[in-house]
Coordinates of C-alpha atoms in Angstrom, one line a residue:
M1 CA -36.6 16.6 -86.9
A2 CA -37.6 19.5 -84.7
T3 CA -39.2 17.1 -82.1
I4 CA -35.9 15.2 -81.8
S5 CA -34.0 18.3 -81.1
L6 CA -36.5 19.3 -78.5
R7 CA -36.2 16.0 -76.7
K8 CA -32.4 15.9 -76.9
A9 CA -32.2 19.4 -75.3
N10 CA -34.5 18.2 -72.5
T11 CA -36.6 21.3 -73.1
R12 CA -39.0 22.3 -70.4
L13 CA -42.5 22.8 -71.8
P14 CA -44.9 25.5 -70.6
P15 CA -47.7 24.1 -68.3
E16 CA -50.5 24.6 -70.8
V17 CA -48.9 22.3 -73.3
N18 CA -50.5 18.8 -73.5
R19 CA -51.2 16.1 -76.1
V20 CA -54.8 17.2 -76.8
L21 CA -55.4 20.0 -79.2
Y22 CA -58.6 22.0 -79.7
V23 CA -59.0 23.1 -83.3
R24 CA -61.5 25.8 -84.4
N25 CA -62.5 27.5 -87.6
L26 CA -62.5 24.3 -89.6
P27 CA -64.5 24.0 -92.8
F28 CA -67.8 22.3 -92.1
N29 CA -67.2 19.7 -94.8
I30 CA -63.7 18.6 -93.8
S31 CA -63.3 14.8 -93.6
S32 CA -61.4 12.8 -91.0
E33 CA -59.0 11.7 -93.8
E34 CA -58.1 15.3 -94.5
M35 CA -57.6 16.0 -90.8
Y36 CA -55.2 13.0 -90.5
D37 CA -53.4 14.3 -93.6
I38 CA -53.0 17.8 -92.1
F39 CA -52.2 16.9 -88.5
G40 CA -50.4 13.6 -89.2
K41 CA -47.4 15.4 -90.7
Y42 CA -46.3 16.4 -87.2
G43 CA -46.5 13.0 -85.4
A44 CA -48.5 9.9 -84.6
I45 CA -52.1 10.7 -83.9
R46 CA -54.1 8.7 -81.3
Q47 CA -57.5 10.1 -82.1
I48 CA -59.4 12.9 -84.0
R49 CA -62.9 13.9 -83.0
I50 CA -64.7 16.3 -85.4
G51 CA -67.7 18.2 -84.2
T52 CA -71.0 17.4 -86.0
N53 CA -73.7 19.1 -83.9
K54 CA -74.9 22.6 -84.6
D55 CA -72.9 23.9 -81.6
T56 CA -69.7 22.0 -82.4
R57 CA -69.4 22.2 -86.2
G58 CA -66.2 23.6 -87.4
T59 CA -64.3 22.3 -84.3
A60 CA -62.3 19.2 -83.6
F61 CA -60.1 17.6 -81.0
V62 CA -56.8 16.1 -82.1
V63 CA -55.0 13.8 -79.6
Y64 CA -51.3 13.0 -80.3
E65 CA -49.3 10.1 -79.0
D66 CA -46.5 12.5 -77.9
I67 CA -46.6 15.9 -76.3
Y68 CA -43.7 17.2 -78.4
D69 CA -45.6 16.3 -81.6
A70 CA -48.6 18.2 -80.3
K71 CA -46.4 21.3 -79.6
T72 CA -44.9 21.1 -83.1
A73 CA -48.4 20.9 -84.6
V74 CA -49.6 24.0 -82.7
D75 CA -46.5 25.9 -83.7
H76 CA -46.9 25.1 -87.4
L77 CA -50.7 24.9 -87.9
S78 CA -52.0 27.9 -86.0
G79 CA -53.1 30.2 -88.8
F80 CA -52.8 27.5 -91.4
N81 CA -55.1 28.1 -94.4
V82 CA -57.6 25.2 -95.1
A83 CA -60.3 25.9 -97.7
N84 CA -59.9 29.7 -97.3
R85 CA -60.2 29.4 -93.5
Y86 CA -57.4 30.1 -91.1
L87 CA -57.2 27.4 -88.4
I88 CA -57.1 28.3 -84.7
V89 CA -55.1 25.5 -83.0
L90 CA -55.0 25.6 -79.2
Y91 CA -54.0 23.3 -76.4
Y92 CA -57.2 21.8 -74.8
Q93 CA -57.6 23.2 -71.3
Q94 CA -60.2 21.2 -69.4
A95 CA -60.6 23.8 -66.7
K96 CA -61.6 26.5 -69.2
M97 CA -64.0 24.2 -71.0
A98 CA -65.7 23.2 -67.8
K99 CA -66.0 26.8 -66.7
K100 CA -67.8 27.6 -70.0
A101 CA -70.2 24.6 -69.5
D102 CA -70.9 25.8 -65.9
Q103 CA -71.6 29.3 -67.1
K104 CA -74.1 28.0 -69.7
K105 CA -75.8 25.9 -67.0
K106 CA -76.1 28.9 -64.8
E107 CA -77.6 31.0 -67.6
D108 CA -80.1 28.3 -68.4
E109 CA -81.1 28.0 -64.7
I110 CA -81.6 31.8 -64.5
T111 CA -83.8 31.8 -67.6
R112 CA -85.8 28.9 -66.3
L113 CA -86.4 30.7 -62.9
Q114 CA -87.3 33.9 -64.7
E115 CA -89.9 32.1 -66.7
K116 CA -91.2 30.2 -63.7
Y117 CA -91.8 33.3 -61.6
G118 CA -92.7 35.6 -64.5
I119 CA -89.8 38.0 -64.1
S120 CA -88.7 39.9 -67.3
T121 CA -85.4 41.5 -67.8
S122 CA -84.7 44.9 -69.3
K123 CA -83.7 43.1 -72.5
D124 CA -87.2 41.6 -72.8
K125 CA -89.1 44.8 -72.8

């Protein structure tokens, strides 16, 4: 219902709003069926990707068919309690994610060079 009223009013959405949501603080044992149950209430879902690696556990990407459904899901599910964990639901921002990946690569390169040339930092002493 809320999505219909948003469309009829021809509401202008903020620039960060998109169809892809990044979900954090998920229980590690959540199933994809449970994710579809929770997020499917707000609209048609194209895809859900749940993190399984050590670094990505407790996170997921949810892709909606419609941008207004994604906005409604963010509005309603941010802070939603699932298995005594409060969900953090954000719009996926590729530029921020790429920046984090670049930062990690730079840190790894610095560590590699320090080891190669035998340089120790003040933390190492």
